[in-house]
Amino acid sequence: MEGKIIIVGATGYTGSALAKLLKKENIDCHLIGRNELELKKLATETNQSFSVCMDVSNEQSVEDSLKNVANDKILGFAYCVGSIVLKSFQTTKIDDFINTFSLNVAGAIHFIKKLQKQLADNKGSIVLFSTVAVDRGFNMHSVISTAKGAIQGLTTSLAAEFAPKIRVNCIAPSISQSKMAKPILDNARIAEQIPLKHAMKRVGKPEDLAEAAKFLLLPSSSWITGQVIHVDGGKINIET
C-alpha cells in the first residue's frame, strides 16, 4: 500500500507490535518516540524511518519530529502513548493531572493539528488510545481516567468534524503487558488475580491492541469512525 503511517510511542509494547504488524503488510511507517537507541533498533528491525520527539506536549518538538515526512503521503496516525498514576484522589497533586493531560491529550492534539491536511488529502485514519477505566470506574484511577476521558471526547468530536475525509477511532484496553503496567504485573499476587477478573482469563498482549489498531488504520475499516472500541478481555460488559 502506497503511503506511510505515523506511529507515536513506537518503542512501547503496543507501538512496536503495531510497527511489526504493519511491516508484515508491507506498509511503510515513520516511528516516533523519546528513546533514540530503542527507536534505532526497532527501525532497523522493521526497515522503517524514525525521528525523536523528546516532549510531545511541546508544539515545536512535535513539528521538528515530523519534518522528515512533511512531503509524504500520510495514510494513518496512531498515538500509542500512555501513562498511569495510581493514587487516591486526596493524595493527588494538580500537577499529576496537568502532566498526565499534557502527555496523553495535548501531545495527541499537537500531532493531529500538524498532520490533519496530509491525512485529509489521503482519506486517512487516526487511532487514539484510552482505557477501560473511563467507562468502568476503578479506585485510584482519577488521574488517568480524566485524561483518557478527554481522549474519548476528542475522538467523537474530531470524527464528526473531520468526516468524511478522516476517520477517527479509539481503542480502550484493560490492563495489558506494557512498560507502565510492568511494575503491577511483576507483583506475583496481583498478576495471579488480574486474569481472574477478565472473562478471557488472561492479561492483554501488545498484539491484541496492535491488531485492533492495524484494522482501524487500514481501508478494511473504512465505514468505522467515531468509535471507542474496548479491547479488554470482556472487562467492560462481563462480570466475573
Coordinates of N, CA and C in Angstrom, one line a residue:
M1 N 0.8 -1.2 0.0 CA 0.0 0.0 0.0 C 0.9 1.2 0.0
E2 N 0.7 2.1 -1.0 CA 1.5 3.3 -1.1 C 1.1 4.3 0.0
G3 N 2.1 4.9 0.6 CA 1.8 5.9 1.7 C 2.5 5.4 3.0
K4 N 2.3 6.2 4.0 CA 3.0 6.0 5.3 C 2.1 6.2 6.5
I5 N 2.3 5.4 7.5 CA 1.6 5.5 8.8 C 2.5 6.0 9.9
I6 N 2.1 7.0 10.6 CA 2.9 7.6 11.7 C 2.5 6.9 13.0
I7 N 3.5 6.4 13.7 CA 3.3 5.7 15.0 C 4.1 6.5 16.1
V8 N 3.3 7.2 17.0 CA 4.0 7.9 18.1 C 3.9 7.0 19.3
G9 N 5.0 6.9 20.1 CA 5.0 5.9 21.1 C 5.5 4.6 20.6
A10 N 6.3 4.6 19.6 CA 6.7 3.4 18.8 C 7.5 2.4 19.6
T11 N 8.2 2.9 20.6 CA 9.0 1.9 21.3 C 8.3 1.3 22.5
G12 N 7.1 1.7 22.8 CA 6.3 1.0 23.8 C 5.9 -0.4 23.2
Y13 N 5.3 -1.2 24.1 CA 5.0 -2.6 23.7 C 4.0 -2.6 22.6
T14 N 2.9 -1.8 22.7 CA 1.9 -1.7 21.6 C 2.4 -1.1 20.4
G15 N 3.1 0.1 20.5 CA 3.6 0.7 19.3 C 4.6 -0.1 18.5
S16 N 5.5 -0.8 19.2 CA 6.4 -1.7 18.5 C 5.7 -2.9 17.9
A17 N 4.7 -3.4 18.5 CA 4.0 -4.5 18.0 C 3.2 -4.1 16.7
L18 N 2.7 -2.9 16.7 CA 2.0 -2.3 15.6 C 2.9 -2.1 14.4
A19 N 4.1 -1.6 14.7 CA 5.1 -1.4 13.6 C 5.5 -2.7 13.0
K20 N 5.6 -3.8 13.8 CA 6.0 -5.1 13.2 C 4.8 -5.7 12.4
L21 N 3.6 -5.5 12.8 CA 2.4 -6.0 12.1 C 2.3 -5.3 10.8
L22 N 2.5 -4.0 10.8 CA 2.4 -3.2 9.5 C 3.5 -3.5 8.6
K23 N 4.7 -3.8 9.1 CA 5.8 -4.3 8.2 C 5.4 -5.5 7.5
K24 N 4.7 -6.5 8.2 CA 4.3 -7.7 7.5 C 3.3 -7.5 6.4
E25 N 2.6 -6.3 6.5 CA 1.7 -5.9 5.4 C 2.4 -5.1 4.3
N26 N 3.7 -4.9 4.5 CA 4.5 -4.1 3.5 C 4.0 -2.7 3.5
I27 N 3.7 -2.2 4.7 CA 3.3 -0.8 4.8 C 4.4 0.0 5.5
D28 N 4.7 1.1 4.9 CA 5.8 2.0 5.4 C 5.3 2.7 6.6
C29 N 6.1 2.9 7.6 CA 5.8 3.6 8.8 C 6.9 4.6 9.1
H30 N 6.5 5.6 9.9 CA 7.5 6.6 10.4 C 7.4 6.5 11.9
L31 N 8.4 6.0 12.6 CA 8.4 5.7 14.0 C 8.8 6.9 14.9
I32 N 8.1 7.3 15.9 CA 8.4 8.5 16.7 C 8.4 8.0 18.2
G33 N 9.4 8.4 18.9 CA 9.4 8.1 20.3 C 10.5 9.0 21.0
R34 N 10.7 8.7 22.3 CA 11.7 9.5 23.0 C 13.1 8.9 23.2
N35 N 13.1 7.5 23.1 CA 14.3 6.8 23.3 C 15.0 6.5 21.9
E36 N 16.0 7.3 21.6 CA 16.7 7.2 20.3 C 17.3 5.8 20.1
L37 N 17.9 5.2 21.1 CA 18.5 3.9 21.0 C 17.5 2.8 20.6
E38 N 16.4 2.8 21.3 CA 15.3 1.9 21.1 C 14.7 2.1 19.7
L39 N 14.5 3.4 19.4 CA 13.9 3.7 18.0 C 14.8 3.2 16.9
K40 N 16.1 3.4 17.0 CA 17.0 2.9 16.0 C 17.0 1.4 15.9
K41 N 16.9 0.7 17.0 CA 16.8 -0.8 17.0 C 15.5 -1.2 16.3
L42 N 14.4 -0.6 16.6 CA 13.1 -1.0 16.0 C 13.1 -0.6 14.5
A43 N 13.6 0.5 14.2 CA 13.6 1.0 12.8 C 14.5 0.0 12.0
T44 N 15.6 -0.4 12.5 CA 16.4 -1.4 11.8 C 15.7 -2.7 11.6
E45 N 15.1 -3.2 12.7 CA 14.4 -4.4 12.6 C 13.2 -4.4 11.6
T46 N 12.5 -3.3 11.5 CA 11.4 -3.2 10.6 C 11.6 -2.5 9.3
N47 N 12.9 -2.0 9.2 CA 13.3 -1.3 8.0 C 12.4 0.0 7.8
Q48 N 12.2 0.8 8.8 CA 11.4 1.9 8.8 C 12.2 3.2 9.1
S49 N 11.6 4.4 8.8 CA 12.3 5.6 9.2 C 11.8 6.0 10.6
F50 N 12.6 6.9 11.2 CA 12.2 7.3 12.6 C 12.7 8.7 12.9
S51 N 12.1 9.3 13.9 CA 12.6 10.5 14.4 C 12.3 10.6 15.9
V52 N 13.0 11.4 16.6 CA 12.9 11.5 18.1 C 12.1 12.7 18.4
C53 N 11.1 12.6 19.4 CA 10.4 13.7 19.9 C 10.5 13.6 21.4
M54 N 11.3 14.5 22.0 CA 11.5 14.4 23.4 C 10.4 14.9 24.3
D55 N 9.5 15.7 23.7 CA 8.4 16.3 24.5 C 7.2 16.4 23.6
V56 N 6.3 15.5 23.7 CA 5.1 15.5 22.8 C 4.1 16.7 23.2
S57 N 4.3 17.2 24.4 CA 3.4 18.3 24.8 C 4.0 19.7 24.3
N58 N 5.1 19.7 23.7 CA 5.8 20.9 23.1 C 5.5 21.0 21.6
E59 N 4.8 22.0 21.2 CA 4.5 22.1 19.8 C 5.7 22.1 18.8
Q60 N 6.7 22.8 19.2 CA 7.9 22.9 18.4 C 8.6 21.5 18.3
S61 N 8.7 20.8 19.4 CA 9.3 19.5 19.4 C 8.5 18.5 18.5
V62 N 7.2 18.6 18.5 CA 6.3 17.8 17.6 C 6.6 18.1 16.2
E63 N 6.6 19.4 15.9 CA 6.9 19.9 14.5 C 8.2 19.4 14.0
D64 N 9.2 19.5 14.8 CA 10.6 19.0 14.4 C 10.6 17.5 14.1
S65 N 9.8 16.7 14.8 CA 9.8 15.3 14.7 C 9.1 14.9 13.4
L66 N 8.3 15.8 12.8 CA 7.6 15.5 11.5 C 8.2 16.1 10.3
K67 N 9.4 16.8 10.4 CA 10.0 17.4 9.3 C 10.3 16.4 8.2
N68 N 10.7 15.2 8.6 CA 11.1 14.2 7.6 C 10.0 13.7 6.8
V69 N 8.8 13.9 7.2 CA 7.6 13.3 6.5 C 6.7 14.4 6.0
A70 N 7.2 15.7 6.0 CA 6.4 16.8 5.6 C 5.8 16.7 4.2
N71 N 6.5 16.0 3.3 CA 6.0 15.9 1.9 C 5.5 14.5 1.6
D72 N 5.4 13.7 2.6 CA 5.0 12.3 2.3 C 3.4 12.1 2.3
K73 N 3.0 11.1 1.7 CA 1.6 10.7 1.6 C 1.3 10.0 3.0
I74 N 0.5 10.6 3.8 CA 0.2 10.1 5.2 C -1.1 9.4 5.1
L75 N -1.1 8.1 5.4 CA -2.4 7.3 5.4 C -3.0 7.2 6.8
G76 N -2.2 7.2 7.8 CA -2.7 7.0 9.1 C -1.8 7.5 10.2
F77 N -2.4 7.7 11.4 CA -1.7 8.2 12.6 C -2.1 7.4 13.8
A78 N -1.2 6.8 14.5 CA -1.6 6.1 15.7 C -0.8 6.7 16.9
Y79 N -1.5 7.2 17.9 CA -0.9 7.8 19.1 C -0.9 6.8 20.2
C80 N 0.1 5.9 20.3 CA 0.2 4.8 21.2 C 1.0 5.3 22.5
V81 N 0.6 6.4 23.0 CA 1.2 7.0 24.2 C 0.3 6.8 25.4
G82 N 0.9 6.5 26.5 CA 0.1 6.3 27.7 C 0.9 6.5 29.0
S83 N 0.2 6.6 30.1 CA 0.9 6.7 31.4 C -0.1 6.3 32.4
I84 N 0.4 6.1 33.6 CA -0.6 5.7 34.7 C -0.1 6.2 36.0
V85 N -1.0 6.9 36.7 CA -0.7 7.4 38.0 C -1.8 6.9 38.9
L86 N -1.5 6.0 39.8 CA -2.4 5.3 40.7 C -2.3 5.9 42.1
K87 N -3.2 6.8 42.4 CA -3.3 7.5 43.7 C -4.7 7.7 44.1
S88 N -4.9 7.7 45.4 CA -6.2 8.2 45.9 C -6.4 9.6 45.5
F89 N -7.6 10.1 45.4 CA -7.9 11.4 44.9 C -7.2 12.4 45.9
Q90 N -7.3 12.2 47.2 CA -6.8 13.1 48.2 C -5.3 13.3 48.1
T91 N -4.6 12.2 47.7 CA -3.2 12.3 47.6 C -2.6 12.8 46.3
T92 N -3.5 13.1 45.3 CA -3.1 13.6 44.0 C -2.7 15.1 44.2
K93 N -1.8 15.5 43.3 CA -1.5 16.9 43.2 C -2.0 17.4 41.8
I94 N -2.3 18.7 41.7 CA -2.8 19.2 40.5 C -1.8 18.9 39.3
D95 N -0.5 18.9 39.6 CA 0.5 18.6 38.6 C 0.3 17.2 38.1
D96 N -0.2 16.2 38.9 CA -0.4 14.9 38.4 C -1.4 14.9 37.2
F97 N -2.5 15.7 37.4 CA -3.5 15.9 36.3 C -2.9 16.6 35.1
I98 N -2.2 17.7 35.4 CA -1.7 18.5 34.3 C -0.7 17.8 33.4
N99 N 0.3 17.1 34.1 CA 1.3 16.3 33.4 C 0.7 15.2 32.6
T100 N -0.3 14.5 33.2 CA -0.9 13.4 32.5 C -1.7 13.8 31.3
F101 N -2.4 15.0 31.5 CA -3.1 15.6 30.3 C -2.2 16.0 29.2
S102 N -1.1 16.6 29.6 CA -0.1 17.0 28.6 C 0.4 15.9 27.7
L103 N 0.7 14.8 28.4 CA 1.3 13.6 27.7 C 0.2 12.9 26.8
N104 N -0.9 12.7 27.4 CA -1.9 11.9 26.8 C -2.8 12.6 25.8
V105 N -3.1 13.9 26.1 CA -4.1 14.6 25.3 C -3.4 15.7 24.5
A106 N -2.7 16.6 25.1 CA -2.0 17.7 24.4 C -1.1 17.2 23.3
G107 N -0.4 16.1 23.6 CA 0.5 15.5 22.6 C -0.2 15.1 21.4
A108 N -1.3 14.4 21.6 CA -2.2 13.9 20.5 C -2.7 15.1 19.7
I109 N -3.1 16.1 20.4 CA -3.7 17.3 19.7 C -2.6 18.0 18.8
H110 N -1.4 18.1 19.3 CA -0.3 18.7 18.6 C 0.0 18.0 17.3
F111 N 0.1 16.6 17.4 CA 0.3 15.8 16.2 C -0.8 15.9 15.2
I112 N -2.0 15.8 15.7 CA -3.2 15.8 14.8 C -3.3 17.1 14.0
K113 N -3.0 18.2 14.7 CA -3.0 19.5 14.1 C -2.0 19.6 12.9
K114 N -0.8 19.1 13.2 CA 0.2 19.1 12.2 C 0.0 18.2 11.0
L115 N -0.7 17.1 11.3 CA -0.9 16.0 10.2 C -2.3 16.1 9.6
Q116 N -3.2 17.0 10.0 CA -4.5 17.0 9.5 C -4.7 17.1 8.0
K117 N -3.9 18.1 7.4 CA -4.1 18.3 6.0 C -3.6 17.0 5.2
Q118 N -2.4 16.5 5.6 CA -1.9 15.3 4.9 C -2.9 14.1 5.1
L119 N -3.5 14.0 6.2 CA -4.4 12.9 6.4 C -5.7 13.1 5.6
A120 N -6.2 14.3 5.6 CA -7.4 14.6 4.8 C -7.1 14.4 3.3
D121 N -6.0 14.8 2.8 CA -5.7 14.7 1.4 C -5.7 13.2 1.0
N122 N -5.5 12.3 1.9 CA -5.4 10.9 1.6 C -6.5 10.0 2.2
K123 N -7.6 10.7 2.7 CA -8.6 10.0 3.4 C -8.1 9.0 4.5
G124 N -7.3 9.6 5.3 CA -6.5 8.8 6.3 C -7.3 8.5 7.6
S125 N -6.7 7.8 8.5 CA -7.3 7.3 9.7 C -6.4 7.6 10.9
I126 N -7.1 8.0 12.0 CA -6.5 8.3 13.3 C -6.9 7.3 14.3
V127 N -5.9 6.7 15.0 CA -6.3 5.8 16.1 C -5.6 6.3 17.4
L128 N -6.5 6.5 18.4 CA -6.0 7.0 19.7 C -6.3 5.9 20.7
F129 N -5.7 6.1 21.9 CA -5.8 5.0 23.0 C -6.4 5.6 24.3
S130 N -7.3 4.9 24.8 CA -8.0 5.3 26.1 C -7.7 4.2 27.1
T131 N -8.7 4.0 28.0 CA -8.6 2.9 29.0 C -10.0 2.5 29.4
V132 N -10.2 1.2 29.7 CA -11.5 0.7 30.2 C -11.9 1.4 31.4
A133 N -10.9 2.0 32.2 CA -11.2 2.7 33.4 C -12.1 3.9 33.3
V134 N -12.1 4.5 32.1 CA -13.0 5.7 31.8 C -14.5 5.3 32.0
D135 N -14.9 4.2 31.5 CA -16.3 3.7 31.5 C -16.6 2.8 32.6
R136 N -15.6 2.1 33.1 CA -15.9 1.1 34.2 C -15.8 1.7 35.6
G137 N -14.8 2.5 35.8 CA -14.7 3.1 37.1 C -13.9 2.3 38.1
F138 N -12.6 2.7 38.4 CA -11.8 1.9 39.3 C -11.2 2.9 40.4
N139 N -11.0 2.4 41.6 CA -10.4 3.2 42.6 C -9.0 3.5 42.2
M140 N -8.5 4.7 42.6 CA -7.1 5.2 42.4 C -6.9 5.6 40.9
H141 N -7.9 5.7 40.1 CA -7.7 5.9 38.7 C -8.1 7.3 38.2
S142 N -8.4 8.2 39.2 CA -8.9 9.5 38.8 C -8.1 10.3 37.8
V143 N -6.8 10.2 38.0 CA -5.8 11.0 37.1 C -5.9 10.5 35.7
I144 N -5.7 9.2 35.4 CA -5.6 8.7 34.1 C -7.0 8.7 33.5
S145 N -8.0 8.4 34.3 CA -9.4 8.4 33.7 C -9.8 9.7 33.2
T146 N -9.4 10.8 33.9 CA -9.7 12.1 33.5 C -9.1 12.4 32.1
A147 N -7.8 12.1 32.0 CA -7.1 12.4 30.7 C -7.7 11.5 29.6
K148 N -7.8 10.2 29.8 CA -8.3 9.4 28.8 C -9.8 9.6 28.4
G149 N -10.6 10.1 29.4 CA -11.9 10.5 29.1 C -11.9 11.7 28.1
A150 N -10.9 12.6 28.2 CA -10.8 13.6 27.3 C -10.4 13.1 25.9
I151 N -9.6 12.0 25.9 CA -9.3 11.4 24.6 C -10.5 10.8 23.9
Q152 N -11.4 10.2 24.7 CA -12.6 9.7 24.1 C -13.5 10.8 23.6
G153 N -13.6 11.9 24.3 CA -14.3 13.1 23.8 C -13.7 13.6 22.5
L154 N -12.4 13.7 22.5 CA -11.7 14.2 21.3 C -12.0 13.3 20.1
T155 N -12.0 12.0 20.4 CA -12.3 11.0 19.3 C -13.6 11.3 18.6
T156 N -14.7 11.4 19.4 CA -16.0 11.6 18.8 C -16.2 13.0 18.1
S157 N -15.6 14.0 18.8 CA -15.7 15.3 18.2 C -14.9 15.5 16.9
L158 N -13.7 14.9 16.9 CA -12.9 15.0 15.6 C -13.5 14.1 14.5
A159 N -14.1 13.0 14.9 CA -14.7 12.1 13.9 C -15.8 12.9 13.2
A160 N -16.6 13.7 14.0 CA -17.7 14.5 13.4 C -17.1 15.6 12.5
E161 N -16.1 16.3 13.0 CA -15.5 17.4 12.3 C -14.8 17.0 11.1
F162 N -14.1 15.9 11.1 CA -13.2 15.5 10.0 C -13.9 14.7 8.9
A163 N -15.0 14.1 9.2 CA -15.7 13.3 8.3 C -16.1 14.1 7.1
P164 N -16.1 13.5 5.9 CA -15.8 12.1 5.5 C -14.3 11.9 5.1
K165 N -13.5 13.0 5.3 CA -12.1 12.9 4.8 C -11.2 12.1 5.7
I166 N -11.4 12.2 7.1 CA -10.5 11.4 8.0 C -11.4 10.7 9.0
R167 N -11.1 9.4 9.2 CA -11.7 8.6 10.2 C -11.0 8.7 11.6
V168 N -11.7 8.8 12.7 CA -11.1 8.9 14.0 C -11.7 7.8 14.9
N169 N -10.9 7.0 15.5 CA -11.4 5.9 16.4 C -10.4 5.8 17.6
C170 N -10.9 5.1 18.6 CA -10.2 5.0 19.8 C -10.3 3.6 20.3
I171 N -9.2 3.1 20.9 CA -9.1 1.7 21.5 C -9.0 1.9 23.0
A172 N -9.9 1.2 23.7 CA -9.9 1.3 25.2 C -9.5 -0.1 25.8
P173 N -8.3 -0.3 26.1 CA -7.9 -1.6 26.6 C -8.1 -1.7 28.2
S174 N -8.1 -2.9 28.6 CA -8.0 -3.2 30.0 C -6.4 -3.4 30.2
I175 N -6.0 -3.8 31.4 CA -4.6 -3.9 31.7 C -4.0 -4.9 30.7
S176 N -2.9 -4.5 30.1 CA -2.2 -5.3 29.1 C -0.7 -5.2 29.4
Q177 N 0.1 -6.1 28.8 CA 1.5 -6.1 29.0 C 2.0 -4.8 28.4
S178 N 2.7 -4.0 29.2 CA 3.3 -2.7 28.7 C 4.4 -2.3 29.7
K179 N 5.1 -1.3 29.3 CA 6.2 -0.8 30.2 C 5.5 -0.2 31.5
M180 N 4.4 0.5 31.3 CA 3.8 1.2 32.5 C 3.1 0.2 33.4
A181 N 2.6 -1.0 32.8 CA 2.0 -2.0 33.7 C 3.0 -3.0 34.3
K182 N 4.2 -3.0 33.8 CA 5.2 -3.9 34.3 C 5.3 -4.0 35.8
P183 N 5.4 -2.8 36.5 CA 5.5 -2.9 38.0 C 4.4 -3.6 38.6
I184 N 3.2 -3.4 38.0 CA 2.0 -4.1 38.6 C 2.0 -5.6 38.3
L185 N 2.3 -5.9 37.1 CA 2.3 -7.4 36.7 C 3.5 -8.1 37.3
D186 N 4.5 -7.4 37.7 CA 5.7 -8.1 38.3 C 5.4 -8.5 39.7
N187 N 4.3 -8.0 40.3 CA 3.8 -8.5 41.6 C 3.1 -9.8 41.4
A188 N 3.7 -10.9 41.9 CA 3.1 -12.2 41.6 C 1.7 -12.4 42.1
R189 N 1.3 -11.8 43.3 CA 0.0 -12.0 43.8 C -1.0 -11.3 42.9
I190 N -0.7 -10.0 42.5 CA -1.6 -9.2 41.6 C -1.7 -9.9 40.3
A191 N -0.5 -10.3 39.7 CA -0.5 -10.9 38.4 C -1.4 -12.2 38.3
E192 N -1.5 -12.9 39.5 CA -2.3 -14.1 39.5 C -3.8 -13.7 39.6
Q193 N -4.1 -12.6 40.2 CA -5.5 -12.2 40.4 C -6.1 -11.5 39.2
I194 N -5.3 -10.7 38.4 CA -5.9 -9.9 37.3 C -6.6 -10.8 36.3
P195 N -6.0 -11.9 35.8 CA -6.7 -12.6 34.8 C -8.0 -13.2 35.2
L196 N -8.2 -13.4 36.5 CA -9.5 -14.0 37.0 C -10.6 -12.9 37.0
K197 N -10.2 -11.6 36.8 CA -11.2 -10.6 36.8 C -11.6 -10.3 35.3
H198 N -11.1 -11.1 34.4 CA -11.5 -10.9 33.0 C -12.1 -12.1 32.4
A199 N -13.1 -12.0 31.6 CA -13.8 -13.2 31.0 C -12.9 -14.1 30.3
M200 N -11.9 -13.5 29.6 CA -10.9 -14.3 28.8 C -9.8 -14.9 29.6
K201 N -9.8 -14.6 30.9 CA -8.9 -15.2 31.9 C -7.4 -15.1 31.6
R202 N -7.1 -13.9 31.0 CA -5.7 -13.6 30.8 C -5.5 -12.1 30.7
V203 N -4.3 -11.6 30.8 CA -3.9 -10.2 30.6 C -3.8 -10.0 29.1
G204 N -4.1 -8.8 28.7 CA -3.9 -8.4 27.3 C -2.5 -8.5 26.8
K205 N -2.3 -8.8 25.6 CA -1.0 -8.8 25.0 C -0.8 -7.6 24.0
P206 N 0.4 -7.1 23.8 CA 0.5 -6.0 22.9 C -0.1 -6.2 21.5
E207 N 0.0 -7.5 21.1 CA -0.5 -7.8 19.8 C -2.0 -7.7 19.7
D208 N -2.7 -7.9 20.8 CA -4.2 -7.8 20.9 C -4.5 -6.3 20.5
L209 N -3.8 -5.4 21.1 CA -4.1 -4.0 20.8 C -3.6 -3.6 19.4
A210 N -2.5 -4.1 19.1 CA -1.9 -3.7 17.8 C -2.7 -4.2 16.6
E211 N -3.3 -5.4 16.7 CA -4.2 -6.0 15.7 C -5.4 -5.1 15.5
A212 N -6.0 -4.6 16.6 CA -7.1 -3.7 16.5 C -6.8 -2.4 15.9
A213 N -5.6 -1.9 16.3 CA -5.1 -0.6 15.7 C -4.9 -0.8 14.2
K214 N -4.3 -1.9 13.8 CA -4.0 -2.1 12.4 C -5.3 -2.1 11.6
F215 N -6.3 -2.8 12.1 CA -7.6 -2.9 11.4 C -8.2 -1.5 11.3
L216 N -8.1 -0.7 12.3 CA -8.7 0.7 12.2 C -8.0 1.6 11.4
L217 N -6.7 1.4 11.2 CA -5.8 2.2 10.3 C -6.0 1.9 8.8
L218 N -6.4 0.7 8.5 CA -6.4 0.3 7.1 C -7.8 0.5 6.5
P219 N -7.9 0.5 5.2 CA -9.1 0.7 4.4 C -10.2 -0.4 4.7
S220 N -9.8 -1.5 5.3 CA -10.8 -2.5 5.6 C -11.8 -2.1 6.6
S221 N -11.5 -1.0 7.4 CA -12.4 -0.4 8.4 C -13.0 0.9 7.9
S222 N -13.2 1.1 6.6 CA -13.5 2.4 6.0 C -14.8 2.9 6.4
W223 N -15.7 2.1 7.0 CA -17.0 2.6 7.4 C -17.2 2.7 8.9
I224 N -16.0 2.7 9.6 CA -16.0 2.8 11.0 C -15.3 4.1 11.4
T225 N -16.0 5.0 12.1 CA -15.5 6.2 12.7 C -16.2 6.7 13.9
G226 N -15.6 7.4 14.8 CA -16.2 7.9 16.0 C -16.4 6.9 17.1
Q227 N -15.7 5.7 17.0 CA -16.0 4.6 17.9 C -14.9 4.5 19.0
V228 N -15.3 4.1 20.2 CA -14.4 3.7 21.2 C -14.6 2.2 21.3
I229 N -13.6 1.5 20.9 CA -13.6 0.0 20.9 C -12.9 -0.6 22.0
H230 N -13.6 -1.3 22.8 CA -13.0 -1.9 24.0 C -12.3 -3.3 23.7
V231 N -11.0 -3.3 23.8 CA -10.2 -4.5 23.6 C -9.7 -4.8 25.0
D232 N -10.5 -5.6 25.7 CA -10.4 -5.6 27.2 C -10.7 -7.0 27.8
G233 N -10.7 -8.1 27.0 CA -11.0 -9.4 27.5 C -12.3 -9.5 28.1
G234 N -13.3 -8.6 27.7 CA -14.6 -8.7 28.2 C -14.9 -7.8 29.5
K235 N -13.9 -7.1 29.9 CA -13.9 -6.4 31.2 C -15.1 -5.4 31.3
I236 N -15.4 -4.7 30.2 CA -16.4 -3.6 30.3 C -17.8 -4.1 30.5
N237 N -18.1 -5.3 29.9 CA -19.5 -5.8 29.9 C -19.8 -7.0 30.7
I238 N -18.7 -7.8 31.0 CA -19.0 -9.1 31.6 C -18.5 -9.2 33.0
E239 N -19.3 -9.5 34.0 CA -18.9 -9.7 35.4 C -18.3 -11.1 35.5
T240 N -17.2 -11.2 36.3 CA -16.6 -12.5 36.5 C -16.4 -12.7 38.0

